[in-house]
XYZ file of C-alpha atoms in Angstrom:
364
model
C -182.540 110.639 64.015
C -182.800 114.281 63.014
C -179.434 114.087 61.292
C -180.500 111.003 59.264
C -183.752 112.838 58.326
C -181.751 115.810 57.139
C -179.424 113.555 55.057
C -182.455 111.836 53.481
C -184.001 115.166 52.668
C -180.786 116.245 50.835
C -180.792 112.947 48.902
C -184.493 113.021 48.086
C -184.057 114.819 44.746
C -181.435 112.317 43.782
C -183.880 109.468 44.534
C -186.420 111.187 42.396
C -183.993 111.308 39.504
C -183.108 107.668 39.933
C -186.781 106.560 40.130
C -187.556 108.666 37.058
C -184.650 107.096 35.128
C -185.616 103.563 35.828
C -189.374 104.248 35.189
C -188.362 105.728 31.843
C -186.249 102.651 31.034
C -189.224 100.480 31.911
C -191.489 102.441 29.551
C -188.930 102.501 26.714
C -187.638 98.939 26.818
C -186.655 97.878 23.248
C -189.107 95.908 21.183
C -186.359 93.504 20.182
C -183.095 92.564 21.862
C -180.945 93.421 18.906
C -180.882 94.597 15.242
C -178.375 92.975 12.851
C -177.806 94.757 9.555
C -176.457 93.276 6.286
C -176.163 94.517 2.743
C -174.661 97.255 0.632
C -174.089 101.072 0.702
C -177.730 101.702 1.396
C -177.102 100.226 4.856
C -173.352 100.688 5.388
C -172.750 102.802 8.487
C -168.869 102.953 8.293
C -167.425 99.540 7.497
C -165.934 100.783 4.193
C -164.082 103.531 6.115
C -161.794 100.747 7.314
C -161.367 98.889 4.036
C -158.993 99.549 1.093
C -161.555 100.654 -1.384
C -162.505 103.675 -3.488
C -166.088 103.252 -2.370
C -166.115 105.491 0.720
C -168.314 108.138 2.220
C -165.786 109.372 4.753
C -166.000 113.071 3.893
C -168.508 115.946 3.905
C -171.129 116.553 2.738
C -171.888 112.818 3.574
C -173.078 112.715 7.105
C -173.869 116.421 7.221
C -176.959 115.854 9.388
C -175.004 114.237 12.171
C -173.668 116.396 14.970
C -170.349 114.511 14.888
C -170.165 114.923 11.143
C -169.002 112.120 8.791
C -169.815 108.563 9.754
C -169.257 106.627 6.572
C -172.920 106.434 5.551
C -173.555 107.120 1.944
C -176.240 109.735 2.633
C -176.694 112.953 4.445
C -177.955 111.387 7.711
C -179.787 108.222 8.868
C -180.301 105.139 6.717
C -183.380 102.883 6.712
C -181.571 100.614 9.148
C -180.977 103.518 11.538
C -184.626 104.469 11.534
C -185.661 100.925 12.192
C -183.285 100.841 15.125
C -184.894 104.007 16.413
C -188.384 102.496 16.046
C -187.242 99.351 17.879
C -185.905 101.451 20.774
C -182.337 100.301 20.063
C -179.100 102.284 19.395
C -177.840 102.390 15.843
C -175.913 99.124 15.262
C -172.219 100.114 14.981
C -170.150 98.947 11.975
C -168.638 95.595 12.791
C -165.104 96.619 11.663
C -165.105 99.523 14.133
C -165.653 97.207 17.142
C -162.580 96.735 19.305
C -162.993 94.266 22.156
C -166.565 94.005 23.510
C -169.195 93.389 20.880
C -172.486 95.381 20.984
C -175.293 93.237 22.468
C -177.898 95.398 20.805
C -176.699 94.541 17.287
C -174.090 95.148 14.733
C -173.877 96.399 11.095
C -172.013 94.244 8.544
C -173.107 96.153 5.376
C -170.461 97.224 2.898
C -170.681 99.709 0.097
C -170.120 98.478 -3.517
C -170.472 94.790 -2.625
C -173.256 92.418 -3.350
C -174.360 88.761 -3.453
C -171.736 87.559 -5.848
C -168.085 87.631 -4.615
C -166.746 89.494 -7.658
C -169.361 92.415 -7.409
C -167.606 95.683 -6.501
C -164.116 94.269 -6.860
C -163.178 96.983 -9.331
C -163.191 99.492 -6.489
C -161.158 97.549 -3.996
C -161.921 95.365 -1.022
C -165.546 95.216 0.267
C -167.524 92.782 2.361
C -169.622 90.486 0.053
C -172.534 88.514 1.379
C -170.432 85.529 2.325
C -167.906 87.746 4.096
C -170.739 89.374 6.125
C -172.159 86.028 7.169
C -168.671 84.817 8.119
C -168.256 87.815 10.347
C -171.671 87.165 11.923
C -170.596 83.600 12.627
C -167.566 84.915 14.405
C -169.797 87.222 16.343
C -172.181 84.479 17.495
C -169.991 81.460 18.053
C -170.979 81.067 21.706
C -167.709 79.481 23.070
C -165.544 82.294 21.680
C -168.020 85.205 21.299
C -167.670 88.360 23.346
C -171.472 88.344 23.564
C -171.576 85.258 25.740
C -170.793 87.218 28.917
C -174.283 88.708 28.662
C -175.998 85.266 28.828
C -176.090 82.498 31.461
C -176.004 79.632 28.981
C -176.201 78.774 25.290
C -179.968 78.430 25.484
C -180.454 81.946 26.523
C -178.201 83.138 23.827
C -180.160 81.164 21.222
C -183.386 82.740 22.537
C -181.812 86.186 22.210
C -180.868 85.578 18.560
C -184.333 84.094 17.744
C -185.947 87.362 19.063
C -183.559 89.686 17.238
C -184.357 91.316 13.897
C -182.085 90.785 10.856
C -182.467 93.138 7.923
C -180.951 93.018 4.365
C -180.526 95.331 1.447
C -178.414 93.580 -1.100
C -178.398 92.783 -4.838
C -178.387 96.370 -6.178
C -174.658 96.283 -6.802
C -174.839 92.934 -8.522
C -176.522 94.901 -11.320
C -174.916 98.373 -10.931
C -171.406 97.120 -10.334
C -171.507 93.845 -12.182
C -174.193 92.911 -14.712
C -174.407 96.333 -16.251
C -170.606 96.895 -16.349
C -168.850 96.142 -19.541
C -165.661 94.780 -17.959
C -167.627 91.882 -16.458
C -168.482 88.973 -18.955
C -171.351 87.651 -16.853
C -173.907 89.078 -19.326
C -172.640 86.698 -21.958
C -173.399 83.679 -19.846
C -176.652 84.716 -18.233
C -179.934 86.165 -19.589
C -181.600 88.748 -17.390
C -183.973 86.096 -15.970
C -181.324 83.483 -15.388
C -179.083 86.063 -13.693
C -181.941 87.030 -11.366
C -182.429 83.396 -10.527
C -178.672 82.971 -9.907
C -178.748 85.805 -7.377
C -181.885 84.593 -5.587
C -180.489 81.041 -5.363
C -177.292 82.364 -3.868
C -179.152 84.524 -1.474
C -181.316 81.588 -0.370
C -178.159 79.643 0.637
C -176.919 82.592 2.718
C -180.280 82.815 4.508
C -180.200 79.096 5.208
C -176.709 79.534 6.819
C -177.908 82.465 8.810
C -180.787 80.374 10.061
C -178.296 77.722 11.219
C -176.480 80.381 13.094
C -179.606 81.374 15.015
C -181.539 83.988 13.065
C -185.316 83.572 12.916
C -186.721 86.969 11.994
C -185.351 88.203 8.701
C -186.407 91.143 6.467
C -185.190 91.302 2.882
C -185.835 94.559 1.051
C -186.440 94.456 -2.657
C -184.192 96.126 -5.155
C -185.242 99.694 -5.806
C -186.209 101.115 -9.235
C -182.605 101.006 -10.525
C -183.616 102.625 -13.824
C -184.705 105.775 -11.944
C -181.229 106.401 -10.393
C -179.555 109.642 -11.648
C -176.497 107.554 -12.462
C -178.636 105.684 -15.002
C -181.030 108.301 -16.338
C -178.293 110.859 -17.031
C -175.875 108.372 -18.666
C -178.668 107.146 -20.846
C -179.756 110.684 -21.786
C -183.304 110.022 -20.502
C -183.410 113.402 -18.736
C -185.861 113.107 -15.899
C -187.522 109.880 -17.126
C -186.734 106.446 -15.642
C -185.072 103.829 -17.924
C -187.765 101.199 -17.733
C -185.672 98.380 -19.274
C -183.314 98.728 -16.320
C -186.222 98.744 -13.956
C -187.312 95.472 -15.581
C -183.999 93.901 -14.627
C -184.690 94.639 -10.968
C -188.204 93.330 -11.394
C -186.834 89.898 -12.556
C -185.077 89.695 -9.242
C -187.823 91.040 -7.089
C -190.518 88.724 -8.426
C -188.327 85.735 -7.470
C -188.024 86.821 -3.841
C -191.518 86.033 -2.530
C -191.562 82.266 -3.477
C -187.964 81.908 -2.144
C -188.779 83.672 1.207
C -192.093 81.823 1.564
C -190.311 78.482 1.011
C -187.763 79.282 3.685
C -190.430 80.277 6.163
C -192.359 77.069 5.585
C -189.360 74.724 5.659
C -187.171 76.293 8.385
C -188.986 75.704 11.684
C -189.761 78.788 13.760
C -188.490 81.232 11.025
C -190.249 84.264 9.459
C -188.711 85.590 6.250
C -190.336 88.952 5.332
C -190.189 90.787 2.014
C -189.815 94.526 2.215
C -191.733 96.016 -0.752
C -189.344 98.935 -1.216
C -189.606 98.999 -5.086
C -193.136 100.254 -5.545
C -192.867 102.668 -2.641
C -189.630 104.236 -4.075
C -191.123 104.372 -7.594
C -194.295 105.996 -6.344
C -192.240 108.604 -4.354
C -190.195 109.321 -7.508
C -193.326 109.736 -9.667
C -195.459 111.504 -7.042
C -192.964 113.321 -4.708
C -195.440 115.746 -3.163
C -197.468 112.765 -1.883
C -194.431 112.158 0.405
C -193.678 115.773 1.278
C -190.815 115.838 -1.266
C -190.227 118.453 -3.968
C -187.424 116.899 -6.146
C -187.282 113.147 -6.791
C -185.048 113.215 -9.860
C -181.784 115.083 -9.150
C -178.955 114.511 -6.629
C -179.003 116.918 -3.748
C -175.178 117.087 -3.460
C -172.945 118.291 -6.325
C -171.474 115.133 -7.821
C -168.772 114.178 -10.232
C -169.501 113.575 -13.819
C -172.650 115.716 -14.237
C -174.732 114.147 -11.532
C -173.889 110.567 -12.218
C -171.500 109.746 -9.332
C -170.719 110.361 -5.751
C -170.593 113.709 -3.862
C -167.653 116.014 -4.618
C -165.872 116.525 -1.293
C -166.748 119.489 0.920
C -169.146 121.230 -1.477
C -172.320 122.588 0.062
C -175.311 120.460 -0.807
C -178.575 121.727 -2.134
C -181.012 123.882 -0.026
C -183.795 121.896 1.450
C -182.191 118.498 1.674
C -185.359 117.274 3.347
C -187.253 117.811 0.139
C -185.056 115.655 -2.016
C -185.304 111.932 -2.721
C -181.803 111.355 -3.982
C -178.715 112.411 -2.107
C -176.114 111.572 -4.745
C -176.428 109.657 -8.018
C -177.105 106.302 -6.249
C -178.298 106.864 -2.700
C -181.343 108.203 -0.906
C -181.586 111.164 1.355
C -182.445 110.696 5.058
C -185.974 111.835 4.228
C -186.463 109.050 1.655
C -185.040 106.542 4.062
C -187.527 107.602 6.693
C -190.411 106.962 4.342
C -189.263 103.365 3.616
C -188.404 102.555 7.221
C -191.718 103.955 8.549
C -193.621 101.915 6.023
C -191.963 98.685 6.895
C -192.465 99.332 10.615
C -196.091 100.198 10.417
C -197.667 99.214 7.114
C -198.536 95.654 5.950
C -198.490 96.899 2.314
C -194.636 97.456 2.711
C -193.673 94.667 5.023
C -196.000 91.778 5.913
C -195.893 91.139 8.674
C -194.690 94.594 9.367
C -192.122 95.020 12.121
C -194.385 95.881 14.960
C -196.120 92.543 14.294
C -192.906 90.634 13.619
C -191.487 91.404 17.091
C -194.538 89.719 18.719
C -193.993 86.459 16.871
């Protein structure tokens, strides 16, 4: 009896550690079972690393904020999707193309830089995953009879419940303008006015959302296009200096103003669904016009040294600007981690950015 007591005494600290671990798990259980990410380079976490394309962020200074260095994200650190995963208590969804064998039950990232809603968008840079490709891959992920995920669930009903409680986020459409409509080599501008092109994109996107619903998604967040006319790649090419090119911003507005009726219609017609609009445009524009309001100092210039006088991607291995946390733009197209944090925090906590905001959405 004495010997057993001594053994238990030696093990007592271990039991404390185990109890602490499980109590911590209980307190920090995720708000949603999984986060699934779709879209373009604003959300890409490394899929383009594994594709034959010129649109890559597989070198420093991209990823400079990460201890492990380069990840394939087109920024210095976390994206909006990464911050949302943090807020949900989930690990960052790994890029789908990096998965070998067992899929991640806490979510996956299908986003691909340079691609968009239309299949031809981004094709001038090589292969990328357009919206149809991404939904195709999600279907492979979630076909119950063949999915690696099914081992986590007792039956198809439990799997369907898991999908219905998961969060799906999208940032797509930016490249359909930057890498398509505004590019001279594409003839689409001859066939579509700005308004009819915006309607084409929204109609195509609605079909993809309907397909996603059939595959099990119920809680979907679609972020607006940002103020494209404020991108350094646009302002510097148009010789507008530090001013936004408002006619380009208007193109994005034609798309954004068509999103609410489309998303509301899907919510009302697809039973049990909630399609949320992320009002990223006004938030980003306000941060660009009033940076100090968001603890930023520079909301006009790229932080990294880029090709072509600040109008392109980062030049490999050059040291970025001092005070990266004070910049809005990382390169000529993408946001810094600090700017991403502002948008993600707004969507998670503020009904003026996302309504319902994510903390409300997870309770539906």
